[in-house]
Amino acid sequence: MARTVVATAYGQPSDVVEVREIPSPVPEAGQVVVDVRASALNPIDVKTVAGVMGSDPAKLPIHIGFEAAGVVSAVGDGAVNSTGTPIVVGDEVVVYRAVGGLSSEILATGSAVHPKPAGLSFDVGAGLLLVGVTAADTIATAGVSDTDTVLIHGGAGAVGAITTQLAIAKGAKVIATAAERNHDFLRDLGAIPVTYGDGLLDRVRAAAPDGVSAAIDTVGTDEAVDVSTALVGDRARIVSIAAFGRGGDVTLVDGSTEQSRANRARAIGQLLDDAAAGRLVLDVAKIFDLDDAATALTELATAHPRGKFILHP
Ligand SMILES: NC(=O)c1ccc[n+]([C@@H]2O[C@H](COP(=O)([O-])OP(=O)(O)OC[C@H]3O[C@@H](n4cnc5c(N)ncnc54)[C@H](OP(=O)(O)O)[C@@H]3O)[C@@H](O)[C@H]2O)c1
């Protein structure tokens, strides 16, 4: 038997999220079963349970979780991984996008199965790719290069911290917004931290006297969009992953266009290699037991953890 986290209705995690026992999955052709060592939570899981992403009763119960890492325990005919290599039992892998990633065992199609580099922990592997491909997509869409000064809103968040590192690796100067407690973290990454809130525009201007050439918003507030549009003339270079009500002012990316999907797919191997080699850092904020998924979802809804919430089955 396997254990999996489901939402039986839309609402508060404490009311609707439970762990169920289900028969262990069996792979069909092209699929594998992964014995999960770690799964990761993302804000989209919180929004899915709350019904923000849609509240169709026909979709219940919802199997939660978009990413996991573990060891292949069964292989269907002809299953190959994302690099085209045949998958064998015992392979250590990262699964993204997973369906029902918060489970002790998951079924995955080979194209969503990526080889886990030996130097990468299961925890970081589980939490890296959703935020990593999103960050890489923003960098590619904004066309960040070494001639840029980039403003990153939410630079210490899970997506923001990867975006900050990727922009710095491109040679850009980075101004990143964050709460005061995260400023040292951002300085260590090589960014100039500024506190968000009233007066943000003036603080960014002071930090970037020669101007800002691109902005990446991982927060979605009107403040983030308004400050970005005041500083960057070219809307194509103001990229947001969260300001879905401000599509007229920013370029939204969410993996729904062919270009966005291509940016994301292209980034996966490099993200895994860079994290394994220590060139890219992903903080694990907290580890929960799979049985405590409702608590983890509740905490993620209110906390600004610097890094990922990871669950162990
Ligand atoms: N479009 C996509 O493809 C896509 C993909 C992934 C995520 N997302 C969305 O992107 C958002 C961020 O995801 P995440 O995983 O990075 O979340 P996260 O780790 O919780 O980070 C969010 C960051 O926002 C900052 N923040 C909170 N309130 C703020 C405010 N009023 N002004 C400025 N910054 C504020 C926090 O900074 P401090 O901690 O410094 O306060 C926090 O670090 C979520 O809405 C998520 O659903 C979209």
GROMACS .gro file of C-alpha atoms and ligand atoms in nm:
model
  361
    1MET     CA    1   0.000   0.000   0.000
    2ALA     CA    2   0.102   0.363  -0.056
    3ARG     CA    3   0.008   0.676   0.138
    4THR     CA    4  -0.106   0.989  -0.043
    5VAL     CA    5  -0.225   1.335   0.058
    6VAL     CA    6  -0.563   1.442  -0.077
    7ALA     CA    7  -0.799   1.736  -0.041
    8THR     CA    8  -1.149   1.598  -0.006
    9ALA     CA    9  -1.307   1.943  -0.055
   10TYR     CA   10  -1.196   2.303  -0.111
   11GLY     CA   11  -1.124   2.493   0.207
   12GLN     CA   12  -0.887   2.518   0.501
   13PRO     CA   13  -0.620   2.244   0.497
   14SER     CA   14  -0.705   2.146   0.856
   15ASP     CA   15  -1.064   2.076   0.746
   16VAL     CA   16  -1.015   1.912   0.408
   17VAL     CA   17  -0.666   1.760   0.379
   18GLU     CA   18  -0.608   1.399   0.481
   19VAL     CA   19  -0.360   1.117   0.423
   20ARG     CA   20  -0.513   0.811   0.256
   21GLU     CA   21  -0.389   0.458   0.204
   22ILE     CA   22  -0.414   0.353  -0.160
   23PRO     CA   23  -0.295   0.046  -0.352
   24SER     CA   24   0.064   0.083  -0.472
   25PRO     CA   25   0.060   0.214  -0.831
   26VAL     CA   26   0.150  -0.017  -1.121
   27PRO     CA   27   0.331   0.133  -1.422
   28GLU     CA   28   0.195   0.107  -1.774
   29ALA     CA   29   0.415   0.139  -2.085
   30GLY     CA   30   0.634   0.450  -2.063
   31GLN     CA   31   0.566   0.497  -1.690
   32VAL     CA   32   0.758   0.431  -1.372
   33VAL     CA   33   0.680   0.406  -1.003
   34VAL     CA   34   0.898   0.613  -0.773
   35ASP     CA   35   0.949   0.532  -0.407
   36VAL     CA   36   0.937   0.888  -0.274
   37ARG     CA   37   1.207   1.008  -0.034
   38ALA     CA   38   1.101   1.372  -0.029
   39SER     CA   39   0.821   1.591  -0.168
   40ALA     CA   40   0.801   1.970  -0.177
   41LEU     CA   41   0.521   2.217  -0.115
   42ASN     CA   42   0.458   2.528  -0.321
   43PRO     CA   43   0.213   2.818  -0.288
   44ILE     CA   44   0.012   2.665  -0.574
   45ASP     CA   45  -0.068   2.367  -0.346
   46VAL     CA   46  -0.213   2.606  -0.089
   47LYS     CA   47  -0.411   2.789  -0.358
   48THR     CA   48  -0.535   2.458  -0.505
   49VAL     CA   49  -0.669   2.339  -0.170
   50ALA     CA   50  -0.828   2.679  -0.101
   51GLY     CA   51  -1.014   2.662  -0.435
   52VAL     CA   52  -0.833   2.968  -0.576
   53MET     CA   53  -0.727   2.772  -0.886
   54GLY     CA   54  -1.083   2.649  -0.943
   55SER     CA   55  -1.346   2.478  -0.731
   56ASP     CA   56  -1.495   2.214  -0.957
   57PRO     CA   57  -1.642   1.944  -0.728
   58ALA     CA   58  -1.591   1.689  -1.005
   59LYS     CA   59  -1.211   1.720  -0.955
   60LEU     CA   60  -1.230   1.605  -0.592
   61PRO     CA   61  -1.052   1.443  -0.424
   62ILE     CA   62  -0.745   1.632  -0.543
   63HIS     CA   63  -0.409   1.460  -0.517
   64ILE     CA   64  -0.172   1.734  -0.400
   65GLY     CA   65   0.190   1.806  -0.489
   66PHE     CA   66   0.377   1.890  -0.808
   67GLU     CA   67   0.724   1.768  -0.724
   68ALA     CA   68   0.910   1.486  -0.554
   69ALA     CA   69   1.237   1.295  -0.554
   70GLY     CA   70   1.305   0.930  -0.485
   71VAL     CA   71   1.416   0.592  -0.617
   72VAL     CA   72   1.255   0.407  -0.909
   73SER     CA   73   1.088   0.089  -0.783
   74ALA     CA   74   0.907  -0.037  -1.097
   75VAL     CA   75   0.943   0.037  -1.469
   76GLY     CA   76   0.684  -0.001  -1.746
   77ASP     CA   77   0.775  -0.114  -2.097
   78GLY     CA   78   0.999   0.128  -2.283
   79ALA     CA   79   1.013   0.396  -2.013
   80VAL     CA   80   1.286   0.651  -2.083
   81ASN     CA   81   1.369   0.959  -1.877
   82SER     CA   82   1.372   1.323  -1.989
   83THR     CA   83   1.719   1.278  -2.139
   84GLY     CA   84   1.605   0.978  -2.344
   85THR     CA   85   1.790   0.723  -2.129
   86PRO     CA   86   1.606   0.399  -2.040
   87ILE     CA   87   1.498   0.405  -1.673
   88VAL     CA   88   1.591   0.110  -1.450
   89VAL     CA   89   1.487   0.007  -1.100
   90GLY     CA   90   1.713   0.178  -0.847
   91ASP     CA   91   1.760   0.501  -1.045
   92GLU     CA   92   1.763   0.806  -0.818
   93VAL     CA   93   1.535   1.060  -0.980
   94VAL     CA   94   1.357   1.393  -0.950
   95VAL     CA   95   0.995   1.397  -1.066
   96TYR     CA   96   0.855   1.724  -1.207
   97ARG     CA   97   0.578   1.781  -1.278
   98ALA     CA   98   0.448   1.513  -1.053
   99VAL     CA   99   0.082   1.431  -1.007
  100GLY     CA  100   0.006   1.376  -0.641
  101GLY     CA  101   0.368   1.433  -0.539
  102LEU     CA  102   0.279   1.428  -0.170
  103SER     CA  103   0.278   1.049  -0.153
  104SER     CA  104   0.497   0.763  -0.044
  105GLU     CA  105   0.491   0.621  -0.400
  106ILE     CA  106   0.404   0.798  -0.724
  107LEU     CA  107   0.336   0.701  -1.082
  108ALA     CA  108   0.520   0.918  -1.336
  109THR     CA  109   0.559   0.930  -1.712
  110GLY     CA  110   0.920   0.906  -1.824
  111SER     CA  111   0.931   1.261  -1.962
  112ALA     CA  112   0.868   1.397  -1.609
  113VAL     CA  113   1.149   1.185  -1.463
  114HIS     CA  114   1.491   1.352  -1.444
  115PRO     CA  115   1.812   1.182  -1.331
  116LYS     CA  116   1.914   1.312  -0.986
  117PRO     CA  117   2.284   1.401  -0.983
  118ALA     CA  118   2.469   1.203  -0.717
  119GLY     CA  119   2.569   1.517  -0.524
  120LEU     CA  120   2.213   1.643  -0.490
  121SER     CA  121   2.010   1.553  -0.180
  122PHE     CA  122   1.658   1.415  -0.220
  123ASP     CA  123   1.528   1.718  -0.024
  124VAL     CA  124   1.682   1.977  -0.255
  125GLY     CA  125   1.600   1.767  -0.562
  126ALA     CA  126   1.235   1.755  -0.456
  127GLY     CA  127   1.212   2.130  -0.407
  128LEU     CA  128   1.428   2.265  -0.686
  129LEU     CA  129   1.250   2.235  -1.016
  130LEU     CA  130   0.915   2.414  -0.984
  131VAL     CA  131   1.083   2.728  -0.851
  132GLY     CA  132   1.395   2.675  -1.063
  133VAL     CA  133   1.224   2.650  -1.401
  134THR     CA  134   1.001   2.943  -1.310
  135ALA     CA  135   1.304   3.154  -1.221
  136ALA     CA  136   1.483   3.050  -1.541
  137ASP     CA  137   1.172   3.142  -1.743
  138THR     CA  138   1.166   3.494  -1.595
  139ILE     CA  139   1.536   3.545  -1.670
  140ALA     CA  140   1.496   3.424  -2.030
  141THR     CA  141   1.176   3.624  -2.087
  142ALA     CA  142   1.328   3.945  -1.950
  143GLY     CA  143   1.646   3.878  -2.151
  144VAL     CA  144   1.874   3.944  -1.854
  145SER     CA  145   2.241   3.998  -1.940
  146ASP     CA  146   2.557   4.145  -1.791
  147THR     CA  147   2.462   4.494  -1.908
  148ASP     CA  148   2.146   4.498  -1.692
  149THR     CA  149   2.048   4.634  -1.356
  150VAL     CA  150   1.755   4.414  -1.253
  151LEU     CA  151   1.497   4.479  -0.982
  152ILE     CA  152   1.369   4.152  -0.833
  153HIS     CA  153   1.061   4.175  -0.612
  154GLY     CA  154   1.059   3.906  -0.343
  155GLY     CA  155   1.427   3.827  -0.396
  156ALA     CA  156   1.451   3.608  -0.085
  157GLY     CA  157   1.143   3.397  -0.164
  158ALA     CA  158   1.170   3.046  -0.303
  159VAL     CA  159   1.142   3.157  -0.668
  160GLY     CA  160   1.305   3.493  -0.596
  161ALA     CA  161   1.622   3.350  -0.445
  162ILE     CA  162   1.684   3.133  -0.750
  163THR     CA  163   1.600   3.425  -0.981
  164THR     CA  164   1.847   3.643  -0.791
  165GLN     CA  165   2.122   3.381  -0.827
  166LEU     CA  166   2.053   3.325  -1.198
  167ALA     CA  167   2.057   3.701  -1.269
  168ILE     CA  168   2.385   3.742  -1.082
  169ALA     CA  169   2.531   3.444  -1.268
  170LYS     CA  170   2.442   3.627  -1.592
  171GLY     CA  171   2.654   3.919  -1.468
  172ALA     CA  172   2.363   4.155  -1.395
  173LYS     CA  173   2.354   4.399  -1.104
  174VAL     CA  174   2.061   4.293  -0.886
  175ILE     CA  175   1.847   4.506  -0.653
  176ALA     CA  176   1.616   4.272  -0.459
  177THR     CA  177   1.324   4.352  -0.229
  178ALA     CA  178   1.280   4.161   0.095
  179ALA     CA  179   1.193   4.193   0.461
  180GLU     CA  180   1.482   4.328   0.670
  181ARG     CA  181   1.556   3.987   0.820
  182ASN     CA  182   1.647   3.858   0.472
  183HIS     CA  183   1.888   4.136   0.377
  184ASP     CA  184   2.206   3.959   0.486
  185PHE     CA  185   2.098   3.652   0.290
  186LEU     CA  186   2.056   3.866  -0.023
  187ARG     CA  187   2.390   4.040   0.032
  188ASP     CA  188   2.556   3.698   0.058
  189LEU     CA  189   2.406   3.610  -0.281
  190GLY     CA  190   2.558   3.929  -0.424
  191ALA     CA  191   2.240   4.140  -0.447
  192ILE     CA  192   2.163   4.484  -0.304
  193PRO     CA  193   1.867   4.441  -0.068
  194VAL     CA  194   1.589   4.698  -0.028
  195THR     CA  195   1.290   4.679   0.203
  196TYR     CA  196   0.948   4.667   0.033
  197GLY     CA  197   0.662   4.892   0.146
  198ASP     CA  198   0.604   5.270   0.144
  199GLY     CA  199   0.890   5.458  -0.023
  200LEU     CA  200   1.013   5.157  -0.224
  201LEU     CA  201   1.052   5.357  -0.547
  202ASP     CA  202   1.285   5.609  -0.379
  203ARG     CA  203   1.489   5.333  -0.215
  204VAL     CA  204   1.536   5.152  -0.547
  205ARG     CA  205   1.634   5.477  -0.721
  206ALA     CA  206   1.893   5.540  -0.449
  207ALA     CA  207   2.030   5.186  -0.490
  208ALA     CA  208   2.037   5.213  -0.871
  209PRO     CA  209   2.131   5.573  -0.955
  210ASP     CA  210   2.199   5.478  -1.319
  211GLY     CA  211   1.852   5.327  -1.357
  212VAL     CA  212   1.689   4.986  -1.374
  213SER     CA  213   1.670   4.810  -1.711
  214ALA     CA  214   1.452   4.509  -1.622
  215ALA     CA  215   1.220   4.403  -1.339
  216ILE     CA  216   1.109   4.059  -1.226
  217ASP     CA  217   0.814   4.033  -0.989
  218THR     CA  218   0.764   3.717  -0.782
  219VAL     CA  219   0.517   3.882  -0.541
  220GLY     CA  220   0.226   4.017  -0.744
  221THR     CA  221   0.141   4.327  -0.540
  222ASP     CA  222   0.034   4.654  -0.702
  223GLU     CA  223   0.337   4.808  -0.534
  224ALA     CA  224   0.572   4.569  -0.715
  225VAL     CA  225   0.407   4.639  -1.051
  226ASP     CA  226   0.379   5.016  -1.002
  227VAL     CA  227   0.743   5.054  -0.895
  228SER     CA  228   0.852   4.838  -1.189
  229THR     CA  229   0.654   5.039  -1.446
  230ALA     CA  230   0.787   5.365  -1.299
  231LEU     CA  231   1.145   5.246  -1.353
  232VAL     CA  232   1.139   5.029  -1.666
  233GLY     CA  233   0.994   5.169  -1.986
  234ASP     CA  234   0.983   4.846  -2.185
  235ARG     CA  235   0.687   4.633  -2.070
  236ALA     CA  236   0.851   4.328  -2.229
  237ARG     CA  237   1.126   4.364  -1.967
  238ILE     CA  238   0.885   4.371  -1.671
  239VAL     CA  239   0.813   4.005  -1.606
  240SER     CA  240   0.577   3.879  -1.338
  241ILE     CA  241   0.484   3.532  -1.219
  242ALA     CA  242   0.213   3.652  -0.982
  243ALA     CA  243   0.046   3.981  -1.087
  244PHE     CA  244  -0.227   3.812  -1.289
  245GLY     CA  245  -0.460   4.111  -1.250
  246ARG     CA  246  -0.200   4.345  -1.407
  247GLY     CA  247  -0.143   4.174  -1.742
  248GLY     CA  248  -0.167   4.508  -1.926
  249ASP     CA  249   0.137   4.643  -1.740
  250VAL     CA  250   0.367   4.341  -1.721
  251THR     CA  251   0.464   4.030  -1.916
  252LEU     CA  252   0.314   3.735  -1.730
  253VAL     CA  253   0.483   3.395  -1.742
  254ASP     CA  254   0.325   3.077  -1.610
  255GLY     CA  255   0.426   2.795  -1.841
  256SER     CA  256   0.111   2.834  -2.050
  257THR     CA  257   0.277   2.949  -2.374
  258GLU     CA  258   0.502   2.749  -2.602
  259GLN     CA  259   0.792   2.990  -2.536
  260SER     CA  260   0.746   2.969  -2.159
  261ARG     CA  261   0.731   2.587  -2.169
  262ALA     CA  262   1.045   2.578  -2.384
  263ASN     CA  263   1.231   2.813  -2.145
  264ARG     CA  264   1.139   2.585  -1.857
  265ALA     CA  265   1.219   2.251  -2.022
  266ARG     CA  266   1.557   2.383  -2.137
  267ALA     CA  267   1.656   2.484  -1.782
  268ILE     CA  268   1.606   2.153  -1.600
  269GLY     CA  269   1.939   1.976  -1.655
  270GLN     CA  270   2.146   2.286  -1.576
  271LEU     CA  271   1.947   2.361  -1.259
  272LEU     CA  272   2.003   2.007  -1.129
  273ASP     CA  273   2.374   2.016  -1.215
  274ASP     CA  274   2.427   2.363  -1.068
  275ALA     CA  275   2.250   2.273  -0.743
  276ALA     CA  276   2.447   1.948  -0.715
  277ALA     CA  277   2.775   2.137  -0.768
  278GLY     CA  278   2.683   2.407  -0.513
  279ARG     CA  279   2.671   2.682  -0.777
  280LEU     CA  280   2.300   2.727  -0.700
  281VAL     CA  281   2.164   2.727  -0.347
  282LEU     CA  282   1.812   2.621  -0.248
  283ASP     CA  283   1.737   2.655   0.121
  284VAL     CA  284   1.522   2.394   0.292
  285ALA     CA  285   1.317   2.600   0.539
  286LYS     CA  286   1.151   2.311   0.725
  287ILE     CA  287   1.093   1.936   0.700
  288PHE     CA  288   0.754   1.784   0.789
  289ASP     CA  289   0.627   1.429   0.809
  290LEU     CA  290   0.385   1.346   0.527
  291ASP     CA  291   0.120   1.288   0.794
  292ASP     CA  292   0.152   1.657   0.887
  293ALA     CA  293   0.072   1.782   0.536
  294ALA     CA  294  -0.228   1.986   0.656
  295THR     CA  295  -0.010   2.164   0.912
  296ALA     CA  296   0.257   2.232   0.649
  297LEU     CA  297   0.000   2.374   0.406
  298THR     CA  298  -0.147   2.594   0.680
  299GLU     CA  299   0.198   2.726   0.773
  300LEU     CA  300   0.292   2.793   0.411
  301ALA     CA  301  -0.027   2.998   0.368
  302THR     CA  302   0.084   3.244   0.634
  303ALA     CA  303   0.463   3.225   0.663
  304HIS     CA  304   0.724   3.372   0.430
  305PRO     CA  305   0.969   3.086   0.471
  306ARG     CA  306   1.306   3.153   0.315
  307GLY     CA  307   1.328   2.831   0.121
  308LYS     CA  308   1.118   2.521   0.077
  309PHE     CA  309   0.886   2.316   0.294
  310ILE     CA  310   0.978   1.951   0.239
  311LEU     CA  311   0.772   1.645   0.341
  312HIS     CA  312   0.908   1.299   0.418
  313PRO     CA  313   0.683   0.995   0.380
  314LIG     N1  314   0.361   3.185  -1.266
  314LIG     C1  315   0.431   3.078  -1.228
  314LIG     O1  316   0.473   2.996  -1.310
  314LIG     C2  317   0.461   3.057  -1.082
  314LIG     C3  318   0.548   2.955  -1.042
  314LIG     C4  319   0.583   2.944  -0.907
  314LIG     C5  320   0.526   3.031  -0.815
  314LIG     N2  321   0.436   3.124  -0.857
  314LIG     C6  322   0.377   3.219  -0.761
  314LIG     O2  323   0.480   3.310  -0.724
  314LIG     C7  324   0.462   3.351  -0.591
  314LIG     C8  325   0.591   3.329  -0.510
  314LIG     O3  326   0.616   3.190  -0.496
  314LIG     P1  327   0.733   3.141  -0.398
  314LIG     O4  328   0.732   2.992  -0.401
  314LIG     O5  329   0.858   3.214  -0.429
  314LIG     O6  330   0.675   3.191  -0.258
  314LIG     P2  331   0.753   3.227  -0.123
  314LIG     O7  332   0.872   3.142  -0.105
  314LIG     O8  333   0.650   3.231  -0.017
  314LIG     O9  334   0.809   3.374  -0.148
  314LIG     C9  335   0.726   3.486  -0.152
  314LIG    C10  336   0.809   3.607  -0.117
  314LIG    O10  337   0.725   3.722  -0.128
  314LIG    C11  338   0.774   3.819  -0.039
  314LIG     N3  339   0.664   3.906   0.002
  314LIG    C12  340   0.557   3.874   0.079
  314LIG     N4  341   0.476   3.981   0.092
  314LIG    C13  342   0.536   4.082   0.021
  314LIG    C14  343   0.501   4.217  -0.006
  314LIG     N5  344   0.389   4.273   0.041
  314LIG     N6  345   0.585   4.289  -0.084
  314LIG    C15  346   0.699   4.235  -0.133
  314LIG     N7  347   0.737   4.107  -0.110
  314LIG    C16  348   0.655   4.033  -0.035
  314LIG    C17  349   0.831   3.745   0.078
  314LIG    O11  350   0.948   3.814   0.114
  314LIG     P3  351   1.003   3.824   0.266
  314LIG    O12  352   1.012   3.682   0.316
  314LIG    O13  353   1.136   3.888   0.250
  314LIG    O14  354   0.901   3.905   0.342
  314LIG    C18  355   0.857   3.605   0.026
  314LIG    O15  356   0.993   3.576   0.030
  314LIG    C19  357   0.339   3.275  -0.539
  314LIG    O16  358   0.226   3.357  -0.556
  314LIG    C20  359   0.332   3.155  -0.632
  314LIG    O17  360   0.202   3.102  -0.641
  314LIG    C21  361   0.403   3.141  -0.987
   0.00000   0.00000   0.00000
